[in-house]
């Protein structure tokens, strides 16, 4: 299939947009029937191959200062104002290394209950993970890659267990997640944890290139695949929640390939290990289109659920849903009833020039909405103004969610090289 996409890749765009990028290009040795061609000395009338420019360091330094107001909604909750100072440092070297460090420091100006600094932002070991916005070791084409930082809209390969998950959706919990990818033909492995410093969500998926196993190395890898994924929730950090394990078996086949796009069919089955009554099945079709400036993904699936199991269990609002599920049932998502039956799922997502637009239609337990927005305006060289606002859900003791809102206005300055 075409290169797999994940929420983690979207977060890395901040590195791709920095100046000073250069990629070393070293020509491959010519290979003949007797092996690699022998080196020819310059005095034989053949010039040695010219090496491309070596990767260079790129830097971005930024400092933002703003007022932040946390507002009650509707009429209850925290009503406080803070001075928020956010330093940030980005450094990267070619495609194999990059780091983005920085975290907001919120000093109380009015309201709230005690302390100069908002304690909810730094009251657990996991909260110190917010200092690492992103750390990348290894390029997308390397046999082994490591990525650390915030997980935004992250999907685990087939995405039938983890789809568009965000590990910082809880405004009082700021962990650093980790993602490990490895390719050892005919196997591709992806493993993740939502919190490097705490016992939380952990999972992995192993994908086998079936064509490679049966007929040897193919011209295009991952056209016929079989994969197994498993995810375990420990539920011990960032607030206690029920522990659980889910597993899913998937198969996919590319049936049509054209320049710039492909069409594939898929099917799968999953459940809760140890609970034979909780299972689900899925079948569908998908399409991917890639150009240098645009990536488009379409997917349509028919699903069957039984015994409380549902596909894409770990989704966008899981970090608040693990305390209180959306809908009428006042229980955590792991304990929420889900009717047996059939459902349909459709998804369309378009990404172009670092901008993303997507839509999802699926069967939900009930409505839950969060809205936020941000605007930046550069008005004088390295100076810019910024404004943001939106709604929040704060998990409370006893498994309830307290609605809130925020508004922020300020200035920033940056320097890039």
XYZ file of C-alpha atoms in Angstrom:
417
model
C 0.000 0.000 0.000
C 1.004 3.653 -0.073
C 2.929 4.970 2.884
C 0.922 4.661 6.057
C -0.195 7.851 7.804
C -0.539 8.536 11.511
C -1.283 11.409 13.860
C 2.320 11.387 14.923
C 3.436 12.248 11.368
C 1.169 15.324 11.376
C 2.830 16.616 14.539
C 6.213 16.418 12.875
C 5.275 19.029 10.254
C 6.771 21.726 12.469
C 10.191 20.302 11.649
C 9.478 20.013 7.957
C 8.595 23.696 7.768
C 11.885 24.972 9.206
C 14.656 26.446 7.050
C 18.077 24.929 6.628
C 16.954 21.497 5.460
C 19.328 19.550 3.230
C 19.443 15.885 2.362
C 22.628 14.001 1.638
C 22.389 12.180 -1.663
C 25.011 9.505 -2.223
C 24.737 7.593 -5.514
C 24.393 3.829 -5.216
C 27.227 1.658 -6.566
C 26.534 0.091 -9.934
C 25.924 -3.634 -9.689
C 26.827 -6.042 -12.478
C 26.683 -9.782 -12.877
C 29.852 -10.192 -10.816
C 28.857 -7.858 -7.978
C 29.531 -4.177 -7.255
C 31.519 -2.327 -9.891
C 35.130 -1.697 -8.959
C 36.178 1.833 -8.149
C 37.889 3.586 -11.077
C 40.762 5.963 -10.214
C 40.424 9.592 -11.347
C 43.463 9.311 -13.666
C 41.624 6.695 -15.733
C 39.500 9.431 -17.273
C 36.429 8.949 -15.037
C 35.637 11.458 -12.333
C 34.632 10.124 -8.899
C 30.935 10.495 -8.003
C 30.108 13.905 -6.554
C 28.570 13.837 -3.093
C 25.543 15.982 -2.339
C 25.568 18.565 0.459
C 25.775 17.161 3.965
C 22.762 17.638 6.236
C 22.840 20.942 8.105
C 21.463 21.907 11.471
C 18.277 23.977 11.443
C 17.030 25.929 14.469
C 13.913 27.746 15.589
C 13.692 29.660 18.874
C 10.369 31.072 20.010
C 8.951 32.821 23.077
C 5.257 33.550 23.595
C 3.582 35.506 26.353
C -0.175 35.663 26.758
C -3.001 36.049 29.220
C -5.033 32.877 29.724
C -8.521 32.891 31.214
C -10.161 29.649 32.367
C -13.902 30.223 32.490
C -16.736 28.251 34.130
C -19.348 26.673 31.870
C -22.278 26.761 32.605
C -21.825 28.785 35.792
C -19.644 26.246 37.632
C -15.947 25.392 37.648
C -12.649 27.234 37.669
C -12.726 31.003 37.112
C -9.132 32.172 37.043
C -6.624 34.139 34.998
C -2.976 33.380 34.321
C 0.057 34.860 32.649
C 1.192 32.090 30.323
C 4.819 32.085 29.163
C 5.800 29.451 26.588
C 9.419 29.057 25.452
C 10.166 26.696 22.563
C 13.320 25.376 20.923
C 13.344 23.356 17.693
C 16.508 21.767 16.279
C 16.823 19.282 13.447
C 19.496 17.630 11.334
C 18.372 16.215 8.015
C 15.613 13.603 8.058
C 17.056 11.436 10.818
C 16.984 13.709 13.858
C 14.831 16.507 15.224
C 13.710 17.763 18.619
C 11.053 20.244 19.730
C 11.191 21.265 23.412
C 8.991 23.648 25.372
C 6.088 23.825 27.809
C 3.754 26.559 29.079
C 4.334 28.050 32.528
C 1.138 29.546 33.966
C 1.487 32.142 36.731
C -1.744 33.016 38.535
C -3.057 36.575 38.092
C -6.502 36.260 39.634
C -8.999 33.707 40.939
C -8.238 30.036 41.385
C -7.399 28.312 44.641
C -3.829 28.628 45.874
C -0.290 28.802 44.540
C 1.422 31.105 42.092
C 1.674 28.379 39.462
C -1.350 26.305 38.390
C -0.614 23.015 40.148
C -2.797 20.868 37.868
C -0.247 21.400 35.104
C 2.643 19.842 37.071
C 1.135 17.654 39.811
C 2.282 14.253 38.482
C 5.416 12.721 36.996
C 3.642 12.285 33.662
C 3.048 16.044 33.415
C 6.785 16.600 32.981
C 6.462 14.793 29.658
C 4.909 17.963 28.201
C 8.411 19.457 27.954
C 9.005 17.081 25.002
C 6.756 18.324 22.233
C 8.417 16.013 19.704
C 11.622 14.001 19.332
C 12.418 12.066 16.174
C 15.181 9.521 15.619
C 15.337 7.910 12.181
C 13.674 8.862 8.903
C 10.389 7.465 7.599
C 12.338 5.128 5.303
C 14.749 3.860 7.969
C 14.429 0.223 9.134
C 14.019 1.485 12.710
C 12.455 4.728 13.898
C 11.576 6.285 17.265
C 9.232 9.185 17.915
C 8.391 10.812 21.282
C 5.952 13.562 22.208
C 2.275 14.458 22.044
C 0.056 12.037 20.115
C -2.528 13.939 18.078
C -4.980 12.081 15.812
C -2.823 8.955 16.105
C -3.972 5.712 14.439
C -2.329 2.313 14.912
C -1.801 0.895 11.374
C -5.152 -0.747 10.478
C -6.831 1.676 12.956
C -9.465 -0.837 14.087
C -8.371 -0.475 17.721
C -6.751 2.979 17.874
C -8.073 5.645 15.513
C -7.380 9.408 15.742
C -6.449 9.113 19.421
C -5.037 12.118 21.328
C -3.154 11.517 24.575
C -3.497 15.137 25.787
C -7.258 15.559 25.392
C -7.518 15.794 29.201
C -6.532 19.431 29.945
C -5.004 18.438 33.316
C -2.886 15.535 32.011
C 0.121 16.163 29.753
C 2.061 12.939 29.037
C 4.718 12.288 26.422
C 3.864 9.303 24.257
C 6.298 7.120 22.321
C 6.117 5.422 18.935
C 8.474 2.717 17.638
C 8.445 1.490 14.033
C 10.534 -1.264 12.500
C 10.760 -2.973 9.115
C 12.324 -6.429 8.772
C 11.006 -7.890 5.520
C 8.472 -9.395 5.371
C 7.428 -7.914 8.749
C 6.459 -4.372 9.663
C 6.007 -3.586 13.376
C 4.565 -0.518 15.076
C 4.359 -0.168 18.873
C 3.265 2.764 21.012
C 2.619 3.941 24.547
C 0.490 6.942 25.449
C 2.611 7.796 28.507
C 6.339 7.085 28.767
C 6.342 7.937 32.495
C 3.199 6.118 33.628
C 1.198 2.878 33.332
C -1.354 3.767 30.690
C -2.250 2.791 27.144
C 0.188 0.454 25.375
C -0.191 -1.437 22.123
C 1.436 -2.892 19.029
C 0.571 -4.215 15.581
C 2.587 -6.706 13.534
C 1.953 -6.773 9.792
C 3.089 -9.559 7.439
C 3.604 -9.010 3.722
C 1.861 -12.183 2.476
C 3.102 -11.836 -1.107
C 6.694 -11.683 0.156
C 6.220 -14.839 2.232
C 4.680 -16.856 -0.596
C 6.547 -15.615 -3.680
C 9.632 -13.739 -2.502
C 10.388 -10.030 -2.444
C 7.684 -8.181 -4.457
C 8.144 -5.099 -6.616
C 5.749 -3.196 -4.373
C 5.600 -4.227 -0.726
C 2.483 -4.387 1.454
C -0.002 -5.000 -1.344
C -1.330 -8.145 0.393
C -1.069 -8.067 4.173
C -2.155 -9.892 7.297
C -1.809 -8.124 10.651
C -2.468 -8.696 14.342
C -2.853 -5.847 16.849
C -3.344 -5.720 20.611
C -3.800 -2.808 23.024
C -3.843 -2.856 26.827
C -5.113 -0.105 29.105
C -3.481 -0.136 32.545
C -5.570 2.819 33.764
C -3.233 3.808 36.620
C -1.974 7.270 35.620
C -3.746 10.538 34.892
C -6.693 9.317 36.964
C -7.799 5.737 37.623
C -9.946 3.930 35.058
C -10.854 0.269 34.355
C -8.093 -1.927 32.904
C -8.854 -3.789 29.695
C -7.278 -5.518 26.671
C -8.463 -5.590 23.060
C -7.084 -7.489 20.042
C -7.838 -7.427 16.314
C -6.878 -9.498 13.252
C -6.909 -7.729 9.863
C -6.255 -8.515 6.232
C -6.047 -6.134 3.286
C -5.387 -6.356 -0.459
C -4.636 -3.655 -3.023
C -6.896 -4.326 -6.024
C -6.234 -1.290 -8.221
C -3.125 0.844 -8.658
C -2.851 3.961 -10.793
C -0.279 6.771 -10.748
C -1.026 8.768 -7.620
C -3.754 6.596 -6.128
C -4.765 3.067 -5.179
C -7.860 1.141 -4.133
C -7.899 -1.622 -1.528
C -10.346 -3.948 0.222
C -10.130 -5.011 3.856
C -11.681 -7.323 6.431
C -11.076 -8.092 10.090
C -12.247 -9.612 13.347
C -11.547 -8.568 16.943
C -12.577 -8.965 20.551
C -11.631 -8.885 24.216
C -9.253 -11.733 25.122
C -10.816 -13.768 27.910
C -14.346 -12.592 27.081
C -15.713 -14.826 24.331
C -18.973 -12.895 24.149
C -17.338 -9.596 23.185
C -16.380 -9.573 19.516
C -16.772 -7.631 16.290
C -16.228 -8.014 12.552
C -15.570 -5.504 9.786
C -15.352 -5.422 5.981
C -14.851 -2.473 3.709
C -13.081 -0.616 0.954
C -10.606 2.254 0.993
C -8.807 4.575 -1.397
C -5.608 6.614 -1.029
C -4.370 9.385 -3.290
C -0.913 10.943 -2.927
C 0.611 13.897 -4.774
C 3.580 16.084 -3.755
C 1.194 18.633 -2.202
C -1.892 16.607 -1.249
C -2.843 13.390 0.514
C -6.447 12.144 0.381
C -7.881 9.140 2.215
C -11.359 7.634 1.837
C -12.784 4.663 3.730
C -16.177 2.982 3.936
C -16.815 0.019 6.279
C -19.663 -2.241 7.357
C -19.312 -3.375 10.976
C -20.803 -5.952 13.321
C -20.598 -5.540 17.111
C -21.487 -7.995 19.857
C -21.141 -8.149 23.641
C -20.019 -4.544 24.073
C -17.057 -4.679 21.680
C -16.697 -1.846 19.174
C -14.088 -0.977 16.581
C -11.841 2.082 17.080
C -12.480 1.884 20.821
C -9.528 4.176 21.584
C -10.642 7.255 19.674
C -10.442 11.070 19.766
C -12.281 11.539 23.085
C -11.010 8.411 24.864
C -8.983 10.399 27.428
C -12.201 11.866 28.835
C -14.449 8.953 27.857
C -12.434 6.534 30.003
C -13.923 8.375 33.004
C -17.406 9.004 31.613
C -18.748 7.646 28.329
C -20.710 9.878 25.995
C -24.454 9.217 26.124
C -26.926 8.497 28.873
C -24.958 5.791 30.719
C -23.103 7.359 33.680
C -20.197 4.886 33.577
C -16.685 4.745 32.087
C -16.391 3.828 28.421
C -14.988 0.377 29.319
C -18.242 -0.428 31.169
C -20.712 1.403 28.916
C -23.358 -0.792 27.245
C -23.229 -0.979 23.462
C -26.108 -2.643 21.609
C -25.466 -5.719 19.489
C -26.028 -5.092 15.806
C -24.638 -3.617 12.619
C -23.277 -0.179 11.807
C -21.606 1.729 8.999
C -18.473 3.851 9.151
C -17.296 6.402 6.617
C -14.270 8.665 6.638
C -12.836 11.270 4.266
C -9.632 13.180 5.039
C -7.590 15.576 2.922
C -4.190 17.017 3.803
C -2.441 19.602 1.671
C 0.543 21.877 2.345
C 0.452 21.140 6.097
C -3.291 21.861 6.334
C -5.819 19.145 7.122
C -9.555 18.804 6.601
C -11.484 15.687 7.492
C -14.876 14.298 8.262
C -16.090 11.149 9.960
C -19.496 9.511 10.010
C -20.019 6.641 12.428
C -22.311 5.218 15.071
C -21.880 6.905 18.459
C -23.106 6.295 21.986
C -24.179 9.926 22.181
C -23.132 13.448 21.252
C -20.074 15.117 22.750
C -18.656 18.317 21.319
C -15.461 20.274 21.889
C -14.658 23.361 19.839
C -11.414 25.334 19.683
C -9.594 27.684 17.369
C -6.364 29.648 17.086
C -5.190 32.620 14.994
C -1.706 34.109 14.523
C -0.789 37.333 12.729
C 2.788 38.368 11.997
C 2.797 42.163 11.976
C 6.470 43.174 12.336
C 9.284 40.896 11.204
C 9.838 38.420 14.019
C 6.884 39.641 16.112
C 3.385 38.187 15.871
C 0.082 38.344 17.734
C -1.848 35.253 18.765
C -5.326 34.480 20.028
C -7.055 31.214 20.886
C -10.190 29.986 22.588
C -12.490 27.022 22.954
C -14.252 24.571 25.236
C -12.789 21.997 27.630
C -13.862 18.964 29.678
C -12.132 18.457 33.042
C -12.344 14.955 34.613
C -13.384 15.192 38.267
C -13.206 12.825 41.219
C -16.065 10.329 41.147
C -16.042 9.888 37.373
C -17.733 13.119 36.337
C -16.724 15.672 33.698
C -16.785 19.407 34.409
C -17.297 21.601 31.344
C -15.175 24.706 30.976
C -13.832 27.187 28.451
C -10.631 29.097 27.801
C -9.542 32.292 26.039
C -6.012 33.532 25.430
C -4.456 36.650 23.847
C -0.787 37.532 23.575
C 2.394 38.201 21.619
C 5.229 36.037 20.364
C 8.709 36.441 18.916
C 10.803 33.876 17.036
C 14.137 33.441 15.303
C 14.907 30.752 12.721
C 18.138 29.656 11.057
